[in-house]
PDB file of N, CA, C and O in Angstrom:
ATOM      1  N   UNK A 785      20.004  17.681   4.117  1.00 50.00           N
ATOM      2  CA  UNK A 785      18.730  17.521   4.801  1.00 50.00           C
ATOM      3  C   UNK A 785      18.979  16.823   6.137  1.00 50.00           C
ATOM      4  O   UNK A 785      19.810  15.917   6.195  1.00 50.00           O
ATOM      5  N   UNK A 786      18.410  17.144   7.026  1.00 56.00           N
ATOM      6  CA  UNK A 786      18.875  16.873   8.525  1.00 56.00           C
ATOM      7  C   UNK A 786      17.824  15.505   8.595  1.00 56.00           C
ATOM      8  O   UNK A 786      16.842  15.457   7.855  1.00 56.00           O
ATOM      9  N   UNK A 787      18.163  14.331   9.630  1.00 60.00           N
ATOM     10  CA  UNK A 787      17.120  13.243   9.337  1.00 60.00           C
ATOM     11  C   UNK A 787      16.180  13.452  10.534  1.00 60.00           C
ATOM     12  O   UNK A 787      16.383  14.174  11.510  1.00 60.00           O
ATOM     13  N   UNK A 788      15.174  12.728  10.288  1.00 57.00           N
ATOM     14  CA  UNK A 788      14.111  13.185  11.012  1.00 57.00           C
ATOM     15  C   UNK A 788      13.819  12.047  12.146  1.00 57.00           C
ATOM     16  O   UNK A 788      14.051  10.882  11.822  1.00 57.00           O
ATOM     17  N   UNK A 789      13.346  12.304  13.395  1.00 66.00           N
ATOM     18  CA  UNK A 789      13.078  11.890  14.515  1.00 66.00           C
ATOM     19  C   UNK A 789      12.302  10.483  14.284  1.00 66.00           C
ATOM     20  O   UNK A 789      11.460  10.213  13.427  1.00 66.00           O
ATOM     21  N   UNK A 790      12.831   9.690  15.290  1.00 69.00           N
ATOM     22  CA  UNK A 790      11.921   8.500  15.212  1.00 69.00           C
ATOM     23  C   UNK A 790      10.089   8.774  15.292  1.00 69.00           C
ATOM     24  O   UNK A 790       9.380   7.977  14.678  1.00 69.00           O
ATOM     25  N   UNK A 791       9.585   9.663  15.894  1.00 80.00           N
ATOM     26  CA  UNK A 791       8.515  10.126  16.282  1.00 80.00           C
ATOM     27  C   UNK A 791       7.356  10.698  15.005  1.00 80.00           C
ATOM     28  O   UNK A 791       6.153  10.593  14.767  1.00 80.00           O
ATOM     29  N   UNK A 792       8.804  11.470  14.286  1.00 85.00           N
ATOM     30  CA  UNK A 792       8.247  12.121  13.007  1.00 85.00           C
ATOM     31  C   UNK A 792       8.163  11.248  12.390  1.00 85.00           C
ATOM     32  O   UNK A 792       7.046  11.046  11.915  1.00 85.00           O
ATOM     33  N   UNK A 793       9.426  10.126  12.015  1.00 87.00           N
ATOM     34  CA  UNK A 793       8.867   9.417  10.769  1.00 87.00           C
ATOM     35  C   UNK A 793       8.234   8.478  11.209  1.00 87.00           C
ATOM     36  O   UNK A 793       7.766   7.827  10.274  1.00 87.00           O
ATOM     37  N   UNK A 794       7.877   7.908  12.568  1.00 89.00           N
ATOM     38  CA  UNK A 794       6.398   6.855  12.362  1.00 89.00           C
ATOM     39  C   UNK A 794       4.897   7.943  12.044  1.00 89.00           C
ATOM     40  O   UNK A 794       3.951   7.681  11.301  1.00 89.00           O
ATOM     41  N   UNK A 795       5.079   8.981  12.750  1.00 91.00           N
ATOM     42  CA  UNK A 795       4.010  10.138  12.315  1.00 91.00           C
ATOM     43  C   UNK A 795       3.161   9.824  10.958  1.00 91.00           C
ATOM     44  O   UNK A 795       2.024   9.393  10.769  1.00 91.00           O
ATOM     45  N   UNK A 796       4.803  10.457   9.628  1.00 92.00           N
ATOM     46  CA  UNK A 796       4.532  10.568   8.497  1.00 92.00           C
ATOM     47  C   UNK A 796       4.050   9.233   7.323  1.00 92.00           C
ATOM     48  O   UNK A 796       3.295   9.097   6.360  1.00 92.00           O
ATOM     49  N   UNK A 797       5.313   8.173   8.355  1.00 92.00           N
ATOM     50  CA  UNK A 797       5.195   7.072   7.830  1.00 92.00           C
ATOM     51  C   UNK A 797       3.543   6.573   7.869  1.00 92.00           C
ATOM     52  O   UNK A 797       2.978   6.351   6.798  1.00 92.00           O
ATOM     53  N   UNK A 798       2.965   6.447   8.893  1.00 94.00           N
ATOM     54  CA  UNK A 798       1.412   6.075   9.371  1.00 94.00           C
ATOM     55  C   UNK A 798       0.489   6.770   8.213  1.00 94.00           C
ATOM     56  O   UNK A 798      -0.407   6.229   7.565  1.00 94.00           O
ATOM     57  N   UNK A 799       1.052   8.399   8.118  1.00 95.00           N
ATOM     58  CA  UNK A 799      -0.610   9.044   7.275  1.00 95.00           C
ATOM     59  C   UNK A 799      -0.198   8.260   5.771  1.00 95.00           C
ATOM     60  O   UNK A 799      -0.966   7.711   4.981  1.00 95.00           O
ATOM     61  N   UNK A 800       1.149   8.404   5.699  1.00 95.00           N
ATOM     62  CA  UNK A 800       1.404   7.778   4.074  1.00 95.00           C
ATOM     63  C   UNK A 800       0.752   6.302   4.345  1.00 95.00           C
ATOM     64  O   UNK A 800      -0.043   6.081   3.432  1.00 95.00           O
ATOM     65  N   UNK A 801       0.782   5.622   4.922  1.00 96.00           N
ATOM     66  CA  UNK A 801       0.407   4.308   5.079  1.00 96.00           C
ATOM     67  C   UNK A 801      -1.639   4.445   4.705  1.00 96.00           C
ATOM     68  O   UNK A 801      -2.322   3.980   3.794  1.00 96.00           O
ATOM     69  N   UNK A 802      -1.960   5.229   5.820  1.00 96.00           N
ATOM     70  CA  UNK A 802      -2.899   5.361   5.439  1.00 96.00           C
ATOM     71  C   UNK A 802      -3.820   6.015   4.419  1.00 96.00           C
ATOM     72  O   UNK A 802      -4.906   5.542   4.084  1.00 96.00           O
ATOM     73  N   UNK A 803      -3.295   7.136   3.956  1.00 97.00           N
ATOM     74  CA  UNK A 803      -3.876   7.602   3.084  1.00 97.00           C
ATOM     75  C   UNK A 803      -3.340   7.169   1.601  1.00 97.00           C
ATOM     76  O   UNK A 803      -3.827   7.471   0.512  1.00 97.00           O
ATOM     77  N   UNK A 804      -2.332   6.469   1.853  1.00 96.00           N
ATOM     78  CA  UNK A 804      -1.662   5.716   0.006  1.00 96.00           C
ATOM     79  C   UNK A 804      -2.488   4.661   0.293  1.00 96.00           C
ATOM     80  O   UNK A 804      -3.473   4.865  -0.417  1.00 96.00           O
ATOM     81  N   UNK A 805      -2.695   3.502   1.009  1.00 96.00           N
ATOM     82  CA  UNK A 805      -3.662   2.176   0.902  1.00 96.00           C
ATOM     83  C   UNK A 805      -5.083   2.421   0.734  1.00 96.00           C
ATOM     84  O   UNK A 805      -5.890   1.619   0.264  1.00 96.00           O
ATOM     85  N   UNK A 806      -5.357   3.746   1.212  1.00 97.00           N
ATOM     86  CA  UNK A 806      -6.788   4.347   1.165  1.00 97.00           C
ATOM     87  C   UNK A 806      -7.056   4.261  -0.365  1.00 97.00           C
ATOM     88  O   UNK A 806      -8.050   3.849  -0.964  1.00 97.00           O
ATOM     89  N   UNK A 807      -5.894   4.763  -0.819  1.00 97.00           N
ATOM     90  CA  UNK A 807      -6.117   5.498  -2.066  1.00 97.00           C
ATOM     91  C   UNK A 807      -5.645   4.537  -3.420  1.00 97.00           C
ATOM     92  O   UNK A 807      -5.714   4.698  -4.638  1.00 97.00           O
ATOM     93  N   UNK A 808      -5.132   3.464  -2.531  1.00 97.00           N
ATOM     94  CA  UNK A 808      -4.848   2.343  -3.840  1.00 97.00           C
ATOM     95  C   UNK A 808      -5.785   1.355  -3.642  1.00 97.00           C
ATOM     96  O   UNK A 808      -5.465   0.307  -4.204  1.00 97.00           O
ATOM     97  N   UNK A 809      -7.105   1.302  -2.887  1.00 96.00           N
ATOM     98  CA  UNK A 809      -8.121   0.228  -2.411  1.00 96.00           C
ATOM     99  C   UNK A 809      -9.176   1.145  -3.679  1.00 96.00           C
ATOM    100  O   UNK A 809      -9.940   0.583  -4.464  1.00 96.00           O
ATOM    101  N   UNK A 810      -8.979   2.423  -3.601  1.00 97.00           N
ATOM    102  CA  UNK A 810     -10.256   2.980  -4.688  1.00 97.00           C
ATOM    103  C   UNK A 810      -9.626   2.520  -5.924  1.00 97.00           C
ATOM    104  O   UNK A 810     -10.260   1.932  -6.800  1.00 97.00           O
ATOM    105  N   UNK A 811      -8.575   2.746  -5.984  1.00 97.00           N
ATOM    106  CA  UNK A 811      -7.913   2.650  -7.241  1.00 97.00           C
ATOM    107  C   UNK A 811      -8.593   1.131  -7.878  1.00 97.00           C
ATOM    108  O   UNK A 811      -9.201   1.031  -8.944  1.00 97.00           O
ATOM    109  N   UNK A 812      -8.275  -0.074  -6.826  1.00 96.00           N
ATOM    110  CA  UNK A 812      -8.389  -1.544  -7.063  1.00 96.00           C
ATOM    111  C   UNK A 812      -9.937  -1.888  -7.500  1.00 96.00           C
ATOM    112  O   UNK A 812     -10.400  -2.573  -8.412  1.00 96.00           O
ATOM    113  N   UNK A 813     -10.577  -1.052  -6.366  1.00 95.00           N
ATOM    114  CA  UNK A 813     -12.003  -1.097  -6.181  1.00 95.00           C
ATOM    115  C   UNK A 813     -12.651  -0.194  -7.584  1.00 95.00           C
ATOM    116  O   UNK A 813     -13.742  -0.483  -8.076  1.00 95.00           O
ATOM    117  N   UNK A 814     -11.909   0.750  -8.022  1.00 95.00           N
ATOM    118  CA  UNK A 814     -12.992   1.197  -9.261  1.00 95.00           C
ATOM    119  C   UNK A 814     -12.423   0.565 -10.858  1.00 95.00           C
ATOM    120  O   UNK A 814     -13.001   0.888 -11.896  1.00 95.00           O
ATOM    121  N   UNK A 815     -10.981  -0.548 -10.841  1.00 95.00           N
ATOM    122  CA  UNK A 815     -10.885  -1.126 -12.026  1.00 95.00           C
ATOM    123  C   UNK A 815     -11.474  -2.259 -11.588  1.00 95.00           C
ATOM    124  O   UNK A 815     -11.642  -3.117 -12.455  1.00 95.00           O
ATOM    125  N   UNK A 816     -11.844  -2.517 -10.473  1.00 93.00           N
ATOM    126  CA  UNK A 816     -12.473  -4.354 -10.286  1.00 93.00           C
ATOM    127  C   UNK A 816     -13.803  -3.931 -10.135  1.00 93.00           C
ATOM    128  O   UNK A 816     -14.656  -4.658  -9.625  1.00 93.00           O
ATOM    129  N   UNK A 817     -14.009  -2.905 -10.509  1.00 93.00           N
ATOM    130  CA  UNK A 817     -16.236  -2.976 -10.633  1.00 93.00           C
ATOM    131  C   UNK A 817     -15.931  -2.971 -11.679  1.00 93.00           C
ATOM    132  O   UNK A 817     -16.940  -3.488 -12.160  1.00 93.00           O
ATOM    133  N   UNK A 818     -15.099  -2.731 -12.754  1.00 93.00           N
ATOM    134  CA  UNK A 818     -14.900  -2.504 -14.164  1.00 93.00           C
ATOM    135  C   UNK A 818     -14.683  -4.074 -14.719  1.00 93.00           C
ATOM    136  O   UNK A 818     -14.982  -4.540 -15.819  1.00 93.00           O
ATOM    137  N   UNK A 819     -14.208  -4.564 -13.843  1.00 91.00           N
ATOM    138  CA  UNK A 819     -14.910  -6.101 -14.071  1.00 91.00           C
ATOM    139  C   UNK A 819     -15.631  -6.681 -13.961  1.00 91.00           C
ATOM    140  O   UNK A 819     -15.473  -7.900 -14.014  1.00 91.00           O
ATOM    141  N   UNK A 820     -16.583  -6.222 -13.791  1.00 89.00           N
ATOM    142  CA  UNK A 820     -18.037  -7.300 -13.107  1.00 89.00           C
ATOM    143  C   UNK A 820     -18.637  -8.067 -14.271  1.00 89.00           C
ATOM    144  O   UNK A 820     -19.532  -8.912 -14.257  1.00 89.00           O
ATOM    145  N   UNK A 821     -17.839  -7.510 -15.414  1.00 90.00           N
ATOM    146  CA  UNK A 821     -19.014  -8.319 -16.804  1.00 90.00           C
ATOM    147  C   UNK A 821     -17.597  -9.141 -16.890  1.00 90.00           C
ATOM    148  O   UNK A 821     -17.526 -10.052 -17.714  1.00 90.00           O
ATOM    149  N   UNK A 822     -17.081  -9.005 -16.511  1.00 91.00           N
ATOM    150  CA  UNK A 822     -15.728 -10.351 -16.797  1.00 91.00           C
ATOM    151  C   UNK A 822     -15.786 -11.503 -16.433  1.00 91.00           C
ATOM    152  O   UNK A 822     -16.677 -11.600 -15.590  1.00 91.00           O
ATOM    153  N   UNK A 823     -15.291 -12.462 -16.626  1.00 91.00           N
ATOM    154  CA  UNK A 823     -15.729 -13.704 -16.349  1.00 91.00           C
ATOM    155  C   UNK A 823     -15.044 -14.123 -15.312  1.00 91.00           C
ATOM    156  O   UNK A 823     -13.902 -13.691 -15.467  1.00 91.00           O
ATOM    157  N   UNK A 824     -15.156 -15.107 -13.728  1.00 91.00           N
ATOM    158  CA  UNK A 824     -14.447 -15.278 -13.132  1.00 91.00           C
ATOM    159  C   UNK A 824     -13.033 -15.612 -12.975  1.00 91.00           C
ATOM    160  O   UNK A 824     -12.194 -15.209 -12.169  1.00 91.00           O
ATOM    161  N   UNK A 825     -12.981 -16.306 -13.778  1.00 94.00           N
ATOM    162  CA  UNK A 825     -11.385 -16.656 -14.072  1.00 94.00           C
ATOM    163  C   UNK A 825     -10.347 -15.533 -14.098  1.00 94.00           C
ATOM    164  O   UNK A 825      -9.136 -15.632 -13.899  1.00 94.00           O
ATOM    165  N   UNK A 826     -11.064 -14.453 -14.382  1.00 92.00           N
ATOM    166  CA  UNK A 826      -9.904 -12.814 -14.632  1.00 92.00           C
ATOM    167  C   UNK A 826     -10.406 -12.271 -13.185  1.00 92.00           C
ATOM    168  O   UNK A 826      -9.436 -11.981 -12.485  1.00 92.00           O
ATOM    169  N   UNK A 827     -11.575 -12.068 -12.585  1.00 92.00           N
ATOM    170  CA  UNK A 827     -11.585 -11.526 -11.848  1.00 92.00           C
ATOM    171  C   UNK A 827     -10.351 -12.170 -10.658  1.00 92.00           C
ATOM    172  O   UNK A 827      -9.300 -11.585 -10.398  1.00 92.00           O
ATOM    173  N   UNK A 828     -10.765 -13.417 -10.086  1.00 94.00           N
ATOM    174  CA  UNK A 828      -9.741 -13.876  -9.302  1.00 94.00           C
ATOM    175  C   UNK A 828      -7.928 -13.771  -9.529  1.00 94.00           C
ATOM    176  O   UNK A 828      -6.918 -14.059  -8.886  1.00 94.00           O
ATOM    177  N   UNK A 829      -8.089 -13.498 -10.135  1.00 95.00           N
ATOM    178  CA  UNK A 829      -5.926 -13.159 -10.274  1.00 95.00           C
ATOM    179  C   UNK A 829      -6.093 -11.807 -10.015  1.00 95.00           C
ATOM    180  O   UNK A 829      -5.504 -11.241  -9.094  1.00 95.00           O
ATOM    181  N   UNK A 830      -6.902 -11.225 -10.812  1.00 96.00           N
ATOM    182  CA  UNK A 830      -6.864  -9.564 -10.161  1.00 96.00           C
ATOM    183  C   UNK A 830      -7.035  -9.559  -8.906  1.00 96.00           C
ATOM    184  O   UNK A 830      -6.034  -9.271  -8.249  1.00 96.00           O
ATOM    185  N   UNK A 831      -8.092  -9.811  -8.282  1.00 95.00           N
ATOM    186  CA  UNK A 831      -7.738  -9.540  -6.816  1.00 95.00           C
ATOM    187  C   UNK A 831      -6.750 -10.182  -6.146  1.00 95.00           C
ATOM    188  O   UNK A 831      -6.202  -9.739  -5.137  1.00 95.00           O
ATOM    189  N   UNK A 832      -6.490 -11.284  -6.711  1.00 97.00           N
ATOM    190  CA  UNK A 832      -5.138 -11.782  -5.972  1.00 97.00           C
ATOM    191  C   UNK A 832      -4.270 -11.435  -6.246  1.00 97.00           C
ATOM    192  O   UNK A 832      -3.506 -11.727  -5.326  1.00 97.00           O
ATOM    193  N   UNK A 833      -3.420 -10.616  -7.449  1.00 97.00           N
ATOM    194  CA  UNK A 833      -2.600 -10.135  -7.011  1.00 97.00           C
ATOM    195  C   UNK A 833      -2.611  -8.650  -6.554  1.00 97.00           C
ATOM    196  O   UNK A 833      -1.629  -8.206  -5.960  1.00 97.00           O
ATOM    197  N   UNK A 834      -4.057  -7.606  -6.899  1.00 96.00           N
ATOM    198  CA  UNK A 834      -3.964  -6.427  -6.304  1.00 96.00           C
ATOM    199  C   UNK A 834      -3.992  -6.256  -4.774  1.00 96.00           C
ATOM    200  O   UNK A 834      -3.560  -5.331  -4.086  1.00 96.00           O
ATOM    201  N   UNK A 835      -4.793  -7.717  -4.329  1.00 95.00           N
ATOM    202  CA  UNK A 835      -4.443  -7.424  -2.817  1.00 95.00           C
ATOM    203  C   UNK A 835      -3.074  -8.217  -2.262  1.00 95.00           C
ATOM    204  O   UNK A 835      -3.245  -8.865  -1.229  1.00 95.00           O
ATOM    205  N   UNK A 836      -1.479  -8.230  -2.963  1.00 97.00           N
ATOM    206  CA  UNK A 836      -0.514  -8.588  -2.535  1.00 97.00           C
ATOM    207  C   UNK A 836       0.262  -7.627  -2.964  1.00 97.00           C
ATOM    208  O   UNK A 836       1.304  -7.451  -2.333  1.00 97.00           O
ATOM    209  N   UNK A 837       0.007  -6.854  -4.002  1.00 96.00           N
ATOM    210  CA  UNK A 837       1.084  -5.968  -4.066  1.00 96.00           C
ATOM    211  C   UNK A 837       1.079  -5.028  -3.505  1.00 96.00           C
ATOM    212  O   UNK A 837       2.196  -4.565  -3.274  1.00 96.00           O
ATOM    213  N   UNK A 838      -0.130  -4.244  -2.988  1.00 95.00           N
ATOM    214  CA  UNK A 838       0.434  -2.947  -2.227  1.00 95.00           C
ATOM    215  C   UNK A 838       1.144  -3.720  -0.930  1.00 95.00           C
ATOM    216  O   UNK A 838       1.500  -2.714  -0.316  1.00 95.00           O
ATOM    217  N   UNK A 839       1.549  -4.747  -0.173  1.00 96.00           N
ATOM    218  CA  UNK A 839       3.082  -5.471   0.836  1.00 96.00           C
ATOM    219  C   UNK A 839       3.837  -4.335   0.375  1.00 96.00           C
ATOM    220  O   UNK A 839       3.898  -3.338   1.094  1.00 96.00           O
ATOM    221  N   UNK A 840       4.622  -4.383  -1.126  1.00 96.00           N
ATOM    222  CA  UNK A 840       5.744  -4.080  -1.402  1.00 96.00           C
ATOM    223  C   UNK A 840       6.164  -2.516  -0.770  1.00 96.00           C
ATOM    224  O   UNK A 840       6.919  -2.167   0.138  1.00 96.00           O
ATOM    225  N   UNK A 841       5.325  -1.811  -1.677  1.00 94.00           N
ATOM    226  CA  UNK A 841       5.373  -0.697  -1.075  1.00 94.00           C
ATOM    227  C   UNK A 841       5.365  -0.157   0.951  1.00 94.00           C
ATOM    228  O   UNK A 841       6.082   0.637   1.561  1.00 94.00           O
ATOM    229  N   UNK A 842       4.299  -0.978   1.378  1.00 95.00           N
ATOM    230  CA  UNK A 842       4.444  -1.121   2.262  1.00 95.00           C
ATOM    231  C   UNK A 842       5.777  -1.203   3.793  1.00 95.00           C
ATOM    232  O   UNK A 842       6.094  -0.601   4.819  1.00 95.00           O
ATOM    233  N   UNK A 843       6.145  -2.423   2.944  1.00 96.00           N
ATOM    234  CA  UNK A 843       7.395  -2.785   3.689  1.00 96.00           C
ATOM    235  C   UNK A 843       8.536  -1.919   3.768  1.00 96.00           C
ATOM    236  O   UNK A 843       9.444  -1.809   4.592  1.00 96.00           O
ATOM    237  N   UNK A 844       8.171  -1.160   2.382  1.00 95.00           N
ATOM    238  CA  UNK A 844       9.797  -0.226   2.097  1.00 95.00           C
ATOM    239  C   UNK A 844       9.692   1.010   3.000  1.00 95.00           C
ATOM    240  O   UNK A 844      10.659   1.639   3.430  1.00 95.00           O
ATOM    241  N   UNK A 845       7.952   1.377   3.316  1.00 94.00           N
ATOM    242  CA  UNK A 845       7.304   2.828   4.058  1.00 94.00           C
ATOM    243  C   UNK A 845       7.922   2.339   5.898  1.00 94.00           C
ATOM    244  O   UNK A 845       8.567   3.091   6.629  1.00 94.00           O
ATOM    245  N   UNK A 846       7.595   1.298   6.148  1.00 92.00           N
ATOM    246  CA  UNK A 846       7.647   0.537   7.497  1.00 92.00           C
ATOM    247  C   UNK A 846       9.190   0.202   7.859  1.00 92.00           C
ATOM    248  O   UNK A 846       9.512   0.123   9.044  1.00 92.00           O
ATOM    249  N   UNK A 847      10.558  -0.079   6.375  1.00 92.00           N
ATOM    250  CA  UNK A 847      11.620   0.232   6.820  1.00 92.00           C
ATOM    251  C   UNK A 847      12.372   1.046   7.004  1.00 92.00           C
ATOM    252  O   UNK A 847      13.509   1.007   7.474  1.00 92.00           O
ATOM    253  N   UNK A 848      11.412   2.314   6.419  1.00 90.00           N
ATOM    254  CA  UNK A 848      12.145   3.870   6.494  1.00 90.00           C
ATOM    255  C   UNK A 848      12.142   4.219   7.777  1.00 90.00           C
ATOM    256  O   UNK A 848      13.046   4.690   8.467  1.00 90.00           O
ATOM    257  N   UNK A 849      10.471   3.803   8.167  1.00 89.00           N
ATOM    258  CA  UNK A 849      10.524   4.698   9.591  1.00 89.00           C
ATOM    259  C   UNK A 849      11.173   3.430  10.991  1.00 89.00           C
ATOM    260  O   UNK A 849      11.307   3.849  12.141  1.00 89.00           O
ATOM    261  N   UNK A 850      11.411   2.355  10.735  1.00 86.00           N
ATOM    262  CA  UNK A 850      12.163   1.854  11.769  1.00 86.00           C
ATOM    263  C   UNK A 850      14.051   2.155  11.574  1.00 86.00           C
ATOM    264  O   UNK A 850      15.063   1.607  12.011  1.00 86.00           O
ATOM    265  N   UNK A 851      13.823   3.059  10.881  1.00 83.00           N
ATOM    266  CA  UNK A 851      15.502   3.004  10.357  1.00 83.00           C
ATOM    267  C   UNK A 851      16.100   4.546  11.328  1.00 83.00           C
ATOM    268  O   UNK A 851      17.254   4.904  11.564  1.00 83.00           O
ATOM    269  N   UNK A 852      14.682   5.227  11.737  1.00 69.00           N
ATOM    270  CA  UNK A 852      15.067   6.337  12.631  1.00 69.00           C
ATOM    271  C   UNK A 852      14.709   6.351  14.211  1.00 69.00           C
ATOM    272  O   UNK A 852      14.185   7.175  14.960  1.00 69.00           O
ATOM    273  N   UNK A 853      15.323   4.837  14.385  1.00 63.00           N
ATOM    274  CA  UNK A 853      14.972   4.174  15.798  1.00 63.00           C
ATOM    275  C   UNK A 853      16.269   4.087  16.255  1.00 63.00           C
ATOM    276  O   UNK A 853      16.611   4.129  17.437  1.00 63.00           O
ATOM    277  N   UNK A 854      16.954   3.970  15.333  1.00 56.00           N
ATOM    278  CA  UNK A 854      18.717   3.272  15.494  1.00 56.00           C
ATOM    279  C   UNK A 854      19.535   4.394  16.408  1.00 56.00           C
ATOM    280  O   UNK A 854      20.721   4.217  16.686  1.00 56.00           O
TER     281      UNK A 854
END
């Protein structure tokens, strides 16, 4: 597989960025209305850690495409 242009992969990198966080905010957003009869104590760790883990993924999308800068 031939590697792809700095241009292309911030391109691809960006829609994946956007349309995977798009799509893991519904994800977060339709098990955390699924909490609303829960008691606070559960709700707060869930959002704290669902809004830290999509970073991970993140970072790994953001070092692919600076890796076709070199």
């Amino acid at each position: 597989m031939t590697e792809d242009k700095p241009a292309a992969r911030s391109l691809w990198g960006m829609l994946i960025l956007i349309f995977g966080l798009m799509a893991y905010a519904f994800v977060v957003a339709g098990i955390g209305s699924m909490l609303n009869e829960v008691s606070l104590w559960i709700q707060t760790p869930y959002y704290l850690v669902t809004g830290i883990l999509w970073i991970f993924p993140a970072r790994k999308i953001l070092e692919w495409m600076g890796r076709g800068k070199r």
